[in-house]
CSV table of C-alpha atoms in Angstrom, one decimal:
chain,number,residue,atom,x,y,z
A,73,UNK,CA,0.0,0.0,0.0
A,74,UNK,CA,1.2,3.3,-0.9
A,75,UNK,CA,0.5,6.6,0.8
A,76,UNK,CA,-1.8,8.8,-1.8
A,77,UNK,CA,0.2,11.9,-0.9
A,78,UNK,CA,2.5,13.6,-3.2
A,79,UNK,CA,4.4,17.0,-2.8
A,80,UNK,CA,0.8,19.3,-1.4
A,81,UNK,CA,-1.4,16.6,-3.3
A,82,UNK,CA,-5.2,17.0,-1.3
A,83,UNK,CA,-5.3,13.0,0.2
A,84,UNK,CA,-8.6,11.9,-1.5
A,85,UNK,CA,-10.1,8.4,0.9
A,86,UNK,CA,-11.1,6.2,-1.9
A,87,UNK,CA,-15.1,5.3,0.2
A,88,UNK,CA,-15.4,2.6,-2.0
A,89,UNK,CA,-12.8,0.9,-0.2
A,90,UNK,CA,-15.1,0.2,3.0
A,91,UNK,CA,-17.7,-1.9,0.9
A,92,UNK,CA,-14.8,-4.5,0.9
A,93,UNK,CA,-13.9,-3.7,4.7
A,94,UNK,CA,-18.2,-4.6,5.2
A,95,UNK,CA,-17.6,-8.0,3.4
A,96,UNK,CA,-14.7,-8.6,5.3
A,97,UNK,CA,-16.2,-8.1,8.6
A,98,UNK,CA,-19.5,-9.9,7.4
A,99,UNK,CA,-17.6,-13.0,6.2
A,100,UNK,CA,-15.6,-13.3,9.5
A,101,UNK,CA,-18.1,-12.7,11.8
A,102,UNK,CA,-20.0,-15.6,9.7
A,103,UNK,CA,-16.9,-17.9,9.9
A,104,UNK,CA,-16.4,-16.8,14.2
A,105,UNK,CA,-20.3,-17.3,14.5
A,106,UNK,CA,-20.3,-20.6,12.6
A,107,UNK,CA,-17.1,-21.8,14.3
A,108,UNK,CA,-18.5,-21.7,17.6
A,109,UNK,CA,-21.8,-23.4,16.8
A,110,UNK,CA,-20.0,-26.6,15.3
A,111,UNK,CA,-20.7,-29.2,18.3
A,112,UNK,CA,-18.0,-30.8,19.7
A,113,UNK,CA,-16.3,-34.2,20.1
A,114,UNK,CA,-16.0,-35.1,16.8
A,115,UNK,CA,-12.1,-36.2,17.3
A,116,UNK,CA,-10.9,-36.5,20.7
A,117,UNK,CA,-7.2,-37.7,20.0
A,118,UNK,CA,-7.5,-34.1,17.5
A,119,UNK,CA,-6.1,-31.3,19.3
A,120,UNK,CA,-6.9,-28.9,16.4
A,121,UNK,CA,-10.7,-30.1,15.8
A,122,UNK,CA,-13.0,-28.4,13.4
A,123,UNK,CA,-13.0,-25.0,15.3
A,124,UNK,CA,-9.7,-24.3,14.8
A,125,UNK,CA,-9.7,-22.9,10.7
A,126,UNK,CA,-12.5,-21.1,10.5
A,127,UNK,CA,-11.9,-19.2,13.6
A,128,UNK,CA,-8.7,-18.0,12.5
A,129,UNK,CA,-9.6,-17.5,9.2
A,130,UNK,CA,-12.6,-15.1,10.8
A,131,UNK,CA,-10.7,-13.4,13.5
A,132,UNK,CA,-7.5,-13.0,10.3
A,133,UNK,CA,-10.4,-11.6,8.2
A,134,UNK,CA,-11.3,-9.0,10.8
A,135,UNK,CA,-8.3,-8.0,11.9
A,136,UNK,CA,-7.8,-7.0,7.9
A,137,UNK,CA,-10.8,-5.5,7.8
A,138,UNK,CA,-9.5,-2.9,11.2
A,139,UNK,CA,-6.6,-2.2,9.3
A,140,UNK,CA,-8.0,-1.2,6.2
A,141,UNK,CA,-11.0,1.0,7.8
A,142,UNK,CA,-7.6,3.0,9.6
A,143,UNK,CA,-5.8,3.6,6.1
A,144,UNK,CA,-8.5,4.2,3.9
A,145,UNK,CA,-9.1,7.6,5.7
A,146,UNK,CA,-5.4,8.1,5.5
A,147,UNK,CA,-4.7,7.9,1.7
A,148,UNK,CA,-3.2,4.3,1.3
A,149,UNK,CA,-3.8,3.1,-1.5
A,150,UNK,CA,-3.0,-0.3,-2.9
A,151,UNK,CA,-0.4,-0.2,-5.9
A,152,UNK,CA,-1.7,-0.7,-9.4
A,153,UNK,CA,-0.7,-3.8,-10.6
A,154,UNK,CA,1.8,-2.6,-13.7
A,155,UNK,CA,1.4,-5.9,-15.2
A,156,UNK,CA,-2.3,-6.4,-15.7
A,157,UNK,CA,-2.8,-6.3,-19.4
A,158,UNK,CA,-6.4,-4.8,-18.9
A,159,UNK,CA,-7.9,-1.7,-20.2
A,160,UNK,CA,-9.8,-0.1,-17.7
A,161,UNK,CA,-12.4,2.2,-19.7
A,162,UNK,CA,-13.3,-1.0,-21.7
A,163,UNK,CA,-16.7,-2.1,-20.8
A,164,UNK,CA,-18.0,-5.1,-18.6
A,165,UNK,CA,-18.6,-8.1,-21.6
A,166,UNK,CA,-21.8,-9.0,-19.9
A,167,UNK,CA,-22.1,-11.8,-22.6
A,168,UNK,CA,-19.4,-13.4,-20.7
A,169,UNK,CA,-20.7,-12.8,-17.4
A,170,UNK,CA,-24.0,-14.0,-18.2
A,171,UNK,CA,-22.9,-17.5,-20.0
A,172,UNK,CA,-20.7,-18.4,-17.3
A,173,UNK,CA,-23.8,-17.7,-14.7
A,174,UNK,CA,-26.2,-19.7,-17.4
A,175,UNK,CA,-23.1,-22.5,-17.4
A,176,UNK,CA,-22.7,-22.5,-13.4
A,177,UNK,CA,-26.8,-22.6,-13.2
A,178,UNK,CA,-26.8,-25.9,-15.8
A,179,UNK,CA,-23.9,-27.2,-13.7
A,180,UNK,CA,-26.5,-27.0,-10.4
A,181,UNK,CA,-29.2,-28.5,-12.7
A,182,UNK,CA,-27.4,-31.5,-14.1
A,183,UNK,CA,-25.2,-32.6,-11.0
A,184,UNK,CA,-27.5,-34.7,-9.7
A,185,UNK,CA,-29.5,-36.3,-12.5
A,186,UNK,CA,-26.3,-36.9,-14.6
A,187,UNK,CA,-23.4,-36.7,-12.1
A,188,UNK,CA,-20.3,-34.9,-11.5
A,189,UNK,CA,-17.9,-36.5,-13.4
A,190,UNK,CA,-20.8,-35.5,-16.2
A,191,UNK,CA,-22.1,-32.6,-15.5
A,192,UNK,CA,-18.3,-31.0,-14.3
A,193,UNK,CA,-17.0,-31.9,-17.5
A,194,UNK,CA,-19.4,-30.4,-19.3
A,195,UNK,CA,-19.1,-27.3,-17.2
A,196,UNK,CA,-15.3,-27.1,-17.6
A,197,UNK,CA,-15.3,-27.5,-21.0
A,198,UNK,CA,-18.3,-24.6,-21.3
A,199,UNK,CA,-16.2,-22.5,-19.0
A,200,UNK,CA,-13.0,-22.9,-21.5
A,201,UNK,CA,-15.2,-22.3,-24.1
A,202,UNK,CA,-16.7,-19.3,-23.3
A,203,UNK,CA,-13.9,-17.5,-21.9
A,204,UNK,CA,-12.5,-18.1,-25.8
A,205,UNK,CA,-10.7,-21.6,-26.4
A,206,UNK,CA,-11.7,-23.2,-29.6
A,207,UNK,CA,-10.2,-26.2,-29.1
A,208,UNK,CA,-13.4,-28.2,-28.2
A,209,UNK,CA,-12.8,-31.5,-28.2
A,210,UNK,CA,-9.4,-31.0,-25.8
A,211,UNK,CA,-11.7,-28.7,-24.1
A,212,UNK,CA,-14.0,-32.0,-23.4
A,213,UNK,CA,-11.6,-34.1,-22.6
A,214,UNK,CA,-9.5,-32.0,-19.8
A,215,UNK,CA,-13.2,-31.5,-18.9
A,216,UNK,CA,-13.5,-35.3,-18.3
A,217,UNK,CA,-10.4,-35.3,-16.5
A,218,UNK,CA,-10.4,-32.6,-14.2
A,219,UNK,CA,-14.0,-33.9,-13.2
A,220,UNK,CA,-12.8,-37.6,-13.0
A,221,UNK,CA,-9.8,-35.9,-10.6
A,222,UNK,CA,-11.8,-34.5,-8.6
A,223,UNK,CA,-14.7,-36.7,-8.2
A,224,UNK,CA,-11.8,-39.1,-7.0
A,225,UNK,CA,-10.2,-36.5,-4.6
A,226,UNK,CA,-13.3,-35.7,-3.0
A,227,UNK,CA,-14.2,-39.2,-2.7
A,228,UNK,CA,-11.2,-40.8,-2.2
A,229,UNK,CA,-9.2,-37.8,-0.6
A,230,UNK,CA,-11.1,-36.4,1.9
A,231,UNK,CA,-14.4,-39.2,1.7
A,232,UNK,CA,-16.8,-36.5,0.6
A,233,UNK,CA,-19.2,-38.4,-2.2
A,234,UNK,CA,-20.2,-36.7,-5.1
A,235,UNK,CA,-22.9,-37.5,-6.8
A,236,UNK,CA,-22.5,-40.2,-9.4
A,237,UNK,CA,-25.7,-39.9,-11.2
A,238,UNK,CA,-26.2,-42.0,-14.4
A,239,UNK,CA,-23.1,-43.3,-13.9
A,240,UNK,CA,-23.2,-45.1,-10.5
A,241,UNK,CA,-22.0,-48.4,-10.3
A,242,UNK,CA,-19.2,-47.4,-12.6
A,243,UNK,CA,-17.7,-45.0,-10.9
């Protein structure tokens, strides 16, 4: 972060800024609130438990959140980012946007009846697509991967069961 002061330059608070300090303390008071309602003894030989993260991740979160309310007042700004390859008086390609939300919507639709190793690879591939690949058959297939990968990480990993769909019993 860089003070917004220059040689007699007026320090201008960018408000905005405070939105993001509102999500921050929102989402940590969440993740303090939810912490504390998990019931315990779920591991007794675990002296970390399932508190532990999400506590620390809320209490990190509003530390943050402190911290930014005190600078934004005083100038600080973060650094623009010299390497972003972005023009920012370009429009918002709402096309995008709105595929990716009709692709993430489909993906909700068709987990269950079809599966995730299905329905993710289809939704990877549409992702890919959309945001401009035109290679669509690779497109499919690191679909079909990435969804097999996962589908095995979450099951096998951390024994979270996706759903299989049309394709239980083979999976």
């Amino acid at each position: 972060m860089t003070a917004g002061t220059h040689a007699g330059e007026k320090v201008t608070p960018d408000y905005a800024q405070y939105v993001v300090c509102a999500v921050m303390v929102a989402v940590g008071g969440f993740l303090i609130y939810d912490a504390l309602s998990i019931p315990g003894g779920y591991a007794e030989v675990d002296p970390v438990g399932p508190r532990l993260f999400p506590l620390a991740i809320g209490v990190a979160l509003l530390v943050m959140a402190v911290i930014l309310a005190v600078a934004i007042p005083r100038g600080f700004r973060g650094e623009a980012d010299a390497g972003e390859d972005i023009d920012p008086d370009m429009p918002s390609d709402w096309r995008t946007v709105g595929m990716l939300i009709a692709l993430f919507v489909m993906l909700i639709v068709l987990v269950k009846p079809l599966g995730w190793a299905i329905a993710g690879a289809l939704f990877f591939a549409g992702c890919a697509s959309v945001l401009g690949s035109r290679h669509y058959v690779r497109n499919v297939v690191i679909g079909a991967v990435l969804a097999l990968l996962s589908f095995y990480g979450f099951y096998s990993g951390l024994g979270i069961p996706l759903p299989a769909g049309i394709l239980d019993g083979i999976l």
